[in-house]
Coordinates of C-alpha atoms in Angstrom, one line a residue:
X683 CA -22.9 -1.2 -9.4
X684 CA -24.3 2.3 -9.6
X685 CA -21.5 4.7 -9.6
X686 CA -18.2 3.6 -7.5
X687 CA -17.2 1.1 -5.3
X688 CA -14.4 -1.8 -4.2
X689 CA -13.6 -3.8 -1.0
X690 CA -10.2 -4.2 0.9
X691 CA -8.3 -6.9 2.3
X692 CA -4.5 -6.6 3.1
X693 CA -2.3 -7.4 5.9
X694 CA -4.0 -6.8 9.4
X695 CA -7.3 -7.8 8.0
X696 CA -8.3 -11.3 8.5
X697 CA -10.7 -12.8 5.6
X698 CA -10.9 -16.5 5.8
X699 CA -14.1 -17.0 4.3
X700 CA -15.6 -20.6 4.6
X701 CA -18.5 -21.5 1.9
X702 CA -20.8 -24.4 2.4
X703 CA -20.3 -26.4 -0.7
X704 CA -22.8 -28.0 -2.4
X705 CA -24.7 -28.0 1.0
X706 CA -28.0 -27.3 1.3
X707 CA -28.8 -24.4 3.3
X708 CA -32.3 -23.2 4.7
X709 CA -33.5 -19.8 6.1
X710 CA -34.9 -20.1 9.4
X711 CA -37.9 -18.5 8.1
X712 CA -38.3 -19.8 4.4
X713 CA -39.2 -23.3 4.2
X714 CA -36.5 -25.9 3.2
X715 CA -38.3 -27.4 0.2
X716 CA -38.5 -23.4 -0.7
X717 CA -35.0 -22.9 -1.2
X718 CA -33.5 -23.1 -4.2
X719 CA -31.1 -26.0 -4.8
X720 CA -27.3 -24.5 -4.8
X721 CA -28.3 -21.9 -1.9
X722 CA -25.6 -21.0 0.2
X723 CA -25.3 -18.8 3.7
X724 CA -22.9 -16.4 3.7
X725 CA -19.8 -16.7 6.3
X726 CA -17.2 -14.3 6.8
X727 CA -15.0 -13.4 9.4
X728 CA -14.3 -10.8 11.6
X729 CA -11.8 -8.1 10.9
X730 CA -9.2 -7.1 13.0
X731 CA -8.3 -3.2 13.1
X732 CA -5.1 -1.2 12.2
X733 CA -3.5 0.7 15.1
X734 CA -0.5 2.8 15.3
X735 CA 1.4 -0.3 16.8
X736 CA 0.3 -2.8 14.2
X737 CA 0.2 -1.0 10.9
X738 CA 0.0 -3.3 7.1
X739 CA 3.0 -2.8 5.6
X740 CA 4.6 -4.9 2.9
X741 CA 8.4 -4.4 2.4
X742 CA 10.0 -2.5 -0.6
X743 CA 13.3 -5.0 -0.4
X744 CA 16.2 -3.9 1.2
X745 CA 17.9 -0.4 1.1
X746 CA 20.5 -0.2 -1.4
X747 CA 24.6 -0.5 -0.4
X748 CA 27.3 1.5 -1.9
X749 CA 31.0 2.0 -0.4
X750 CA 32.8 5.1 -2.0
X751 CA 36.7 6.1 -1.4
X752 CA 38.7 9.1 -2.0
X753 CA 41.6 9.7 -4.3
X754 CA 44.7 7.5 -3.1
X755 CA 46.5 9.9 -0.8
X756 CA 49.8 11.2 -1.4
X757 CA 53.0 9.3 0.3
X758 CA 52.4 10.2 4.5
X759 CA 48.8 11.1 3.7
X760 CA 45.7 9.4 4.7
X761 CA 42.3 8.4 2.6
X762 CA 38.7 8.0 4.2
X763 CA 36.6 5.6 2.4
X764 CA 32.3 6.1 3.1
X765 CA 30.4 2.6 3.3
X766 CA 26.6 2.2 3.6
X767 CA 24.2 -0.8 3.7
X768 CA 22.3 -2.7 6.5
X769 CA 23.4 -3.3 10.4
X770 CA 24.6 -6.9 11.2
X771 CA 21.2 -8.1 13.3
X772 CA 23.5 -8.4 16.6
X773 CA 24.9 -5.1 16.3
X774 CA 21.3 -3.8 15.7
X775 CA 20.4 -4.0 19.6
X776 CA 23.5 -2.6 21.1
X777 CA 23.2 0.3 18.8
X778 CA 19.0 1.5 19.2
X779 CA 20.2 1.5 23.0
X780 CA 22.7 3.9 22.2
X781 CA 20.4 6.3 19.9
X782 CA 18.1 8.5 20.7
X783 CA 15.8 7.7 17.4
X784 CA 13.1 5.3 17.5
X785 CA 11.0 4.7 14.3
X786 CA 7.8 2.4 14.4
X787 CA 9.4 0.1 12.2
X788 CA 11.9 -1.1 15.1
X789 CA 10.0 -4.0 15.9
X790 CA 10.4 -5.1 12.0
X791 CA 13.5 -6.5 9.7
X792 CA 16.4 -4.1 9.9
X793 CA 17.8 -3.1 6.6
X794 CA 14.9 -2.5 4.3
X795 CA 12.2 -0.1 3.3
X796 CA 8.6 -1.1 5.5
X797 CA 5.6 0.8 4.3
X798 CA 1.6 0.9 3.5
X799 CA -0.5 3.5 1.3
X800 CA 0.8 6.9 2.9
X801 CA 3.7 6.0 5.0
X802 CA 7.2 4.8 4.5
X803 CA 10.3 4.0 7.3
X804 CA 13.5 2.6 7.0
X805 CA 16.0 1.5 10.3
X806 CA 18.4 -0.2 10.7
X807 CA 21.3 1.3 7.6
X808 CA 24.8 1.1 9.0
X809 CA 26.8 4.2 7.1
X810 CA 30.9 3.7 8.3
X811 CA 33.5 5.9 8.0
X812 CA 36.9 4.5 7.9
X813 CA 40.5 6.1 7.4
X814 CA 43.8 4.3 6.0
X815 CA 47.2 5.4 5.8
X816 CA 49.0 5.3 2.5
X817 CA 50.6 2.1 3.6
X818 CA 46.6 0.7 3.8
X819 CA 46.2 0.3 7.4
X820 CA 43.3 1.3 9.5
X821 CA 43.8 4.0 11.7
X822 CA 40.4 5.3 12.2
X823 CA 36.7 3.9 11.9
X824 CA 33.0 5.9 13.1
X825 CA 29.7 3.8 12.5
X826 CA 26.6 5.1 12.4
X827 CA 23.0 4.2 12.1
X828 CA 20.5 5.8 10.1
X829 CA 16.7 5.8 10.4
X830 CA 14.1 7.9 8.3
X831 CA 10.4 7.9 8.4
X832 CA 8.2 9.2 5.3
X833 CA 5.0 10.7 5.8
X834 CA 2.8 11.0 3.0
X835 CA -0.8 13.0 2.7
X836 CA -3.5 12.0 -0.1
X837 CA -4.9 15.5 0.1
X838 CA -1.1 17.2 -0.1
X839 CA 1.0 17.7 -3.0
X840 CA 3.9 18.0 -0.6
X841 CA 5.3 15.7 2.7
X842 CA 7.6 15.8 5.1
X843 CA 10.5 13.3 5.7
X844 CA 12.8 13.2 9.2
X845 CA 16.5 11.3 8.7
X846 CA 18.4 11.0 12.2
X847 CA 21.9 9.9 11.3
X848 CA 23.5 8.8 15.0
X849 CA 27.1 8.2 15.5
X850 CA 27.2 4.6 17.9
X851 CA 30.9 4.1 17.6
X852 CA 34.7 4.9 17.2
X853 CA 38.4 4.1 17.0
X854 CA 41.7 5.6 16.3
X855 CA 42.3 9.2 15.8
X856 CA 39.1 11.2 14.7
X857 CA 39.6 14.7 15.6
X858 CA 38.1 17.2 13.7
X859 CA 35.4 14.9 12.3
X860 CA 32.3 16.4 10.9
X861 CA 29.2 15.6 8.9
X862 CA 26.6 17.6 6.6
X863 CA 24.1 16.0 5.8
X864 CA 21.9 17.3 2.9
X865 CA 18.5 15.8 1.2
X866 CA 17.8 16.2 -2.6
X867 CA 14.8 14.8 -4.8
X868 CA 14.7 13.3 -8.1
X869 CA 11.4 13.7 -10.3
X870 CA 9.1 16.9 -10.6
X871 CA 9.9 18.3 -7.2
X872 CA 11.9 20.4 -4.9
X873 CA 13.3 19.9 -1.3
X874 CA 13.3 22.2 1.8
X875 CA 15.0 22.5 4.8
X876 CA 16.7 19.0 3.8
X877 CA 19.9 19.6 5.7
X878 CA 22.2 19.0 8.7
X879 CA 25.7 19.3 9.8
X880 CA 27.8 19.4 12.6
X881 CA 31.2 18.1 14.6
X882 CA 30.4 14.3 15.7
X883 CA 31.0 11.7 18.3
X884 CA 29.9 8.7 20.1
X885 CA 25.9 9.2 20.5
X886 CA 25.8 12.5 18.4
X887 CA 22.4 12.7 16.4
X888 CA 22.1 14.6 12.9
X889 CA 18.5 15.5 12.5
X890 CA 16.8 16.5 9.4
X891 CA 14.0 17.2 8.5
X892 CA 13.2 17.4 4.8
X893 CA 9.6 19.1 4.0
X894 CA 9.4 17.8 -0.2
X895 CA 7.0 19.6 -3.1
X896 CA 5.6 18.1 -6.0
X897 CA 5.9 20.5 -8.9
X898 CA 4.0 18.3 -11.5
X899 CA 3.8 21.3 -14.0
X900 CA 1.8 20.6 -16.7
X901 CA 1.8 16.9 -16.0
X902 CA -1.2 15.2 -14.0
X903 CA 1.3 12.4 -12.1
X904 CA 4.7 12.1 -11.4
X905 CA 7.5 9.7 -9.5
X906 CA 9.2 11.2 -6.8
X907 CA 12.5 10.2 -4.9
X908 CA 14.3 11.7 -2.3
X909 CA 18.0 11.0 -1.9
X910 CA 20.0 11.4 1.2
X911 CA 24.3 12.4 0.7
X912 CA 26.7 11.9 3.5
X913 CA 29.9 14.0 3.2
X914 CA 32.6 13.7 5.9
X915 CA 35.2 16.6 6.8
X916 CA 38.2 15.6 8.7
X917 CA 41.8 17.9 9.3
X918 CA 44.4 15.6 7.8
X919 CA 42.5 13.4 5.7
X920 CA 42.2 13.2 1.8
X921 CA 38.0 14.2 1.0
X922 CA 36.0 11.0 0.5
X923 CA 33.1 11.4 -2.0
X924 CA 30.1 11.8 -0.2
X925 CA 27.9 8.5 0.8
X926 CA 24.7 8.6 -0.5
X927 CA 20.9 6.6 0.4
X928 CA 17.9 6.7 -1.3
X929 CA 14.6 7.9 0.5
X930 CA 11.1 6.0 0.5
X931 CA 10.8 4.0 -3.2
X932 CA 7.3 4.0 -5.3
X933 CA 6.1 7.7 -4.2
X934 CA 3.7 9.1 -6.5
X935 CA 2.1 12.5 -6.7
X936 CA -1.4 13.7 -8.9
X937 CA -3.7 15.7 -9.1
X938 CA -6.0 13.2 -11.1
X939 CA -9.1 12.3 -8.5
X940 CA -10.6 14.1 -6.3
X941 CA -10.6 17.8 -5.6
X942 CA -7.2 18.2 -4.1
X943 CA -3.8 16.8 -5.1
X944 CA -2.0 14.3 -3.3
X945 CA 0.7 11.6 -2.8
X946 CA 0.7 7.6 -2.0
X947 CA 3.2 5.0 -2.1
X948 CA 1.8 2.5 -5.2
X949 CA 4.0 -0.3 -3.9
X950 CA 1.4 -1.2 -1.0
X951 CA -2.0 -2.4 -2.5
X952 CA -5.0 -1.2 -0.9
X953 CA -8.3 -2.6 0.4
X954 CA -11.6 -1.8 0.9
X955 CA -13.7 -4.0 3.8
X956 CA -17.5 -4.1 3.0
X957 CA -19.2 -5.5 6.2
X958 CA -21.9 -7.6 5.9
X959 CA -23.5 -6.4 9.5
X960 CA -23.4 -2.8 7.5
X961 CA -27.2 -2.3 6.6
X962 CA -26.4 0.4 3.9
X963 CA -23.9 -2.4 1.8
X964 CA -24.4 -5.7 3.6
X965 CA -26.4 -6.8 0.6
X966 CA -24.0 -6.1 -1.6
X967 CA -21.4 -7.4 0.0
X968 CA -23.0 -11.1 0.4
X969 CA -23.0 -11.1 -3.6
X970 CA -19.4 -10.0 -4.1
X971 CA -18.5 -12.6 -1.2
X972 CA -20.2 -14.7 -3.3
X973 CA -18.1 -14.3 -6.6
X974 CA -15.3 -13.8 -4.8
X975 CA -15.5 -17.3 -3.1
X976 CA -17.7 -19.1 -6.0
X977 CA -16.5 -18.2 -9.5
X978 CA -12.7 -19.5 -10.2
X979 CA -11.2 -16.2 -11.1
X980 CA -12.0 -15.0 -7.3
X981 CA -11.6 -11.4 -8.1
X982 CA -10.5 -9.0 -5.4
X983 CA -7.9 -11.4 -3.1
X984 CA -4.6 -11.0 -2.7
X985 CA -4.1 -13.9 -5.5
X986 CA -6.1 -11.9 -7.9
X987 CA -6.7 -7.8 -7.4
X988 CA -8.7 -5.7 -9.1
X989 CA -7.4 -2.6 -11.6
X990 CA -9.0 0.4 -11.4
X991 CA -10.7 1.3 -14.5
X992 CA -10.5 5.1 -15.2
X993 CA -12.1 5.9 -18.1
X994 CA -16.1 7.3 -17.5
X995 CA -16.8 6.2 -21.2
X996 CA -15.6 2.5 -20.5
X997 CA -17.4 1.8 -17.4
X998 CA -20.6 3.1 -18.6
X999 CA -20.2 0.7 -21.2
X1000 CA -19.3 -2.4 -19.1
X1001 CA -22.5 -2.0 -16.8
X1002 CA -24.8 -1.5 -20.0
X1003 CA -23.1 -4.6 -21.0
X1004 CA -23.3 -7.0 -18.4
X1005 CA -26.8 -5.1 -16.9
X1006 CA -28.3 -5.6 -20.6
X1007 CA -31.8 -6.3 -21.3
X1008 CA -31.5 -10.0 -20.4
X1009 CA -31.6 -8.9 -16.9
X1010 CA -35.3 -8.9 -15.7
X1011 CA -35.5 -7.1 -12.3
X1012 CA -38.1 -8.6 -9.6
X1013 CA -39.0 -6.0 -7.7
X1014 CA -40.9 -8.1 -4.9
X1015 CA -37.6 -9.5 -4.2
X1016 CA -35.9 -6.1 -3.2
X1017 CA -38.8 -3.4 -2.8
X1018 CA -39.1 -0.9 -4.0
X1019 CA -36.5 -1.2 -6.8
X1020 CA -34.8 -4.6 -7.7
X1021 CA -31.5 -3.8 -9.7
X1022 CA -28.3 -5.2 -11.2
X1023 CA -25.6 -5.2 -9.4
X1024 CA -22.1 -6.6 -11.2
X1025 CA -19.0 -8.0 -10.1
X1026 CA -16.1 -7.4 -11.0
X1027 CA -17.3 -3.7 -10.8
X1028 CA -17.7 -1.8 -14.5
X1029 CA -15.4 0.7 -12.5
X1030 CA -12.5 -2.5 -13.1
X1031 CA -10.5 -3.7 -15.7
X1032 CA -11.8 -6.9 -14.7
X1033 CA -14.9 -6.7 -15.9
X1034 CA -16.6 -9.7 -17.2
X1035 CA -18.1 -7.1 -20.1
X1036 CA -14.2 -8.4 -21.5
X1037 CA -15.7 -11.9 -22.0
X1038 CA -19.6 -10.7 -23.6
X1039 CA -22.5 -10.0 -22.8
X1040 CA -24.2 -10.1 -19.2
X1041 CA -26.2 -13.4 -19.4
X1042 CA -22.9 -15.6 -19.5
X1043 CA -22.6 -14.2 -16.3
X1044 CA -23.6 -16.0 -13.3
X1045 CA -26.7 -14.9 -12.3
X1046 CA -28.5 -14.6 -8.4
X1047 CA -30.8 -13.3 -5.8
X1048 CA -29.3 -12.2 -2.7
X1049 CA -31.3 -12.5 0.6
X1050 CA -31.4 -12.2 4.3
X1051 CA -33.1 -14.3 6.7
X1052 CA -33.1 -13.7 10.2
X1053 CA -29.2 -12.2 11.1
X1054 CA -27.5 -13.9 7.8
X1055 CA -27.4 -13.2 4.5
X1056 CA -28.4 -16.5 1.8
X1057 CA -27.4 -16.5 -2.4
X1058 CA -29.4 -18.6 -4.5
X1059 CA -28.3 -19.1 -8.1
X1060 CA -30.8 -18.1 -10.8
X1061 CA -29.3 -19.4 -14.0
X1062 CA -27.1 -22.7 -12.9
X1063 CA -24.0 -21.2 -12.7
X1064 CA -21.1 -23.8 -13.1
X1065 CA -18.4 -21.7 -11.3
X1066 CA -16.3 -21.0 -14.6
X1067 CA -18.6 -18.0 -15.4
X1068 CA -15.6 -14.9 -15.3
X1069 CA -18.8 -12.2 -13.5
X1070 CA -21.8 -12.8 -11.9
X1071 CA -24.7 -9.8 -11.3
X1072 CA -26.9 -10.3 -8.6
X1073 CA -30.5 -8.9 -7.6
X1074 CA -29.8 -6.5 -4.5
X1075 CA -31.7 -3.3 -3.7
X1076 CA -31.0 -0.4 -5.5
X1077 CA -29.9 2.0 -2.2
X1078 CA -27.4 -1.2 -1.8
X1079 CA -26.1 -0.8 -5.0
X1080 CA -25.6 2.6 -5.2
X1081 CA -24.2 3.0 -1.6
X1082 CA -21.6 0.4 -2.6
X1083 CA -20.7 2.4 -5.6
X1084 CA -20.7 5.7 -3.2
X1085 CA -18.1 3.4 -1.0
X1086 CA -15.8 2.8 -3.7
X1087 CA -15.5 6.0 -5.4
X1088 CA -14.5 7.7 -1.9
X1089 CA -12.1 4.7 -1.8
X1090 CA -10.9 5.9 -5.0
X1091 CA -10.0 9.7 -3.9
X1092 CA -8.5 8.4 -0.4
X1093 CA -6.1 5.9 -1.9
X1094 CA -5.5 7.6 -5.2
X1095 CA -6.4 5.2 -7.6
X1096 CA -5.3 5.8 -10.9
X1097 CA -6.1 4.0 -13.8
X1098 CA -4.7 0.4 -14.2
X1099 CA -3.9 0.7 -10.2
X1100 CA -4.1 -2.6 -8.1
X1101 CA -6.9 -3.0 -5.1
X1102 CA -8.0 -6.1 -3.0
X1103 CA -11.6 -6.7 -1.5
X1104 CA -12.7 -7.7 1.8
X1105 CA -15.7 -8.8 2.8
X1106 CA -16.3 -8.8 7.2
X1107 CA -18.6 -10.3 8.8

């Protein structure tokens, strides 16, 4: 590969890719005693697209629980205790009906953190207030629900976060009862406008909206968190320490690739689809499908991602490894100019430049005949080879690498980062 380039496949993207093994496959125009013995047509399937409704997510795990109290009360006073964790699945219906927050992770598991590359949300946290008397009976509970949506931007150093805190329930006496709500973030970074507050009862709604700054300084990268704190107010009752939740988990600012600084979550892998109907990369595609399906280490699947390589110096001298002089280019094959396209990319810590020089790698032309694409080996590869580099035009090569350096900048890849590869029909 010229310059940059990768492939994705995560969740929403369908890539069942079927190979014909050790069958025989002819061209429609090339005839069959033509075809190389070990020649195989290229099948991939269609990919199905992201919407609003239906984003790829992964879950973080669940949101932490903590339960907090305040000091004993004094004989004939009373004592609040704060408890937070996830709704009981039962309650969880009864209570959206009663709040006026929706988040688009409603449809998904209550309790835990649901996110992809630049967006994080959270429903379904039960925070309870409860009030004993000094004899340790209840005389007082308030539930509420809390929701919270993350918005992240990969050209922005900064993003906004909005928290609803609704209150679905109460018993006893809870006169006087009111709330603050205040946001805070831990890392290089500063919080705005992170606050609410007011007197509560059944169906009240706290909203806040927390706007959050990286200040990275003099560093190039840094892990931010927001937390969330809970304190409760209430005539007659000892002061409970506040209850506290922690915002989205692996958010990550820099200002290492690209132009512009920005923010992604690194807990969601990312992937790049290549297409093989795309004429600018199709080519190139069919030989990483090839690799990907062929070679044992299968590079680029969920099973076995990709790390981004960051270092100019080291990928310049993985392609001069692998694309050495052993590799003889036929320009009849791909006119004008035949070149040498690896896999996994010099761009990778994968590469096979790890494992020596390019001719242990497997080694093959890449053509199209008619509407598919056909790989024939050139060296008789075994399959245990750890790279392969294939003959493919050089405007395929280069528009590959093009591909996966803007892949780079829009997901933030740093060095050592995780990516998958998908290749579409």
């Amino acid at each position: 590969m010229r310059t940059d380039r990768t492939c994705r496949w995560g969740k929403g993207i369908v890539a069942v890719l079927a190979v014909a093994a050790a069958v025989l496959v002819a061209p429609v125009s090339v005839a069959a005693a033509a075809v190389p013995p070990g020649t195989v047509r290229v099948v991939a399937a269609t990919a199905t697209h992201e919407t609003a409704a239906a984003r790829r997510v992964v879950s973080a795990g669940a949101a932490k629980s903590s339960t907090t109290c305040g000091v004993p009360a004094l004989a004939g006073g009373n004592t609040a205790c704060v408890s937070v964790g996830a709704r009981a699945g039962v309650e969880e219906s009864s209570v959206r009906t009663r709040s006026r927050s929706s988040t688009w992770c409603d449809s998904l598991a209550a309790g835990q953190w649901w996110l992809n590359r630049t967006e994080a949300c959270l429903h379904g946290l039960a925070l309870t207030y409860s009030v004993r008397d000094a004899g340790g009976n209840s005389i007082a509970t308030a539930t509420f629900a809390i929701d919270e949506e993350v918005k992240l931007d990969p050209t922005l150093l900064s993003w906004n976060e909005d928290l609803t805190l609704t209150m679905t329930g109460g018993t006893g006496i809870l006169a006087g009862l009111t709330v603050s709500v205040v946001a805070d973030c831990n890392g290089p970074c500063e919080v705005e406008n992170g606050h609410g507050s007011g007197p509560v009862s059944t169906g009240t709604v706290i909203e806040v909206g927390a706007d959050v700054f990286a200040e990275l300084g003099s560093d190039t990268k840094g892990a931010i968190r927001t937390d969330y704190t809970f304190s409760f107010y209430q005539p007659g009752v000892v002061p409970v320490a506040p209850g506290k939740t922690d915002g989205a988990p692996g958010v990550r600012c820099d200002i290492e690739v690209g132009t512009y600084g920005g923010c992604v979550n690194t807990l969601f892998t990312p992937t790049l689809a290549l297409s093989l109907s795309d004429p600018a990369v199709g080519q190139a595609a069919a030989g990483y499908w090839w690799a990907q399906n062929k070679l044992a280490d299968h590079w680029g699947t969920t099973a076995a991602p990709l790390h981004r390589q960051g270092s100019d110096a080291i990928a310049a001298t993985n392609r001069a490894t692998i694309c050495n002089s052993t590799f003889v280019p036929n320009h009849t094959w791909n006119p004008p100019t035949d070149s040498c396209d690896e896999f996994p990319f010099a761009r990778s810590l994968e590469s096979g430049a790890q494992w020596g020089p390019g001719q242990l790698c497997a080694e093959v032309r890449v053509y199209k005949s008619g509407s598919s694409w056909y790989i024939s080996p050139l060296n008789s590869p075994t399959g245990a080879e750890r790279c392969m580099r294939a003959h493919i035009a050089n405007a395929s090569n280069a528009a590959a690498g093009s591909r996966l350096g803007i892949f780079t900048v829009n997901q933030r890849l740093l060095h050592g980062d995780g990516y998958k590869l998908s290749i579409v029909a």
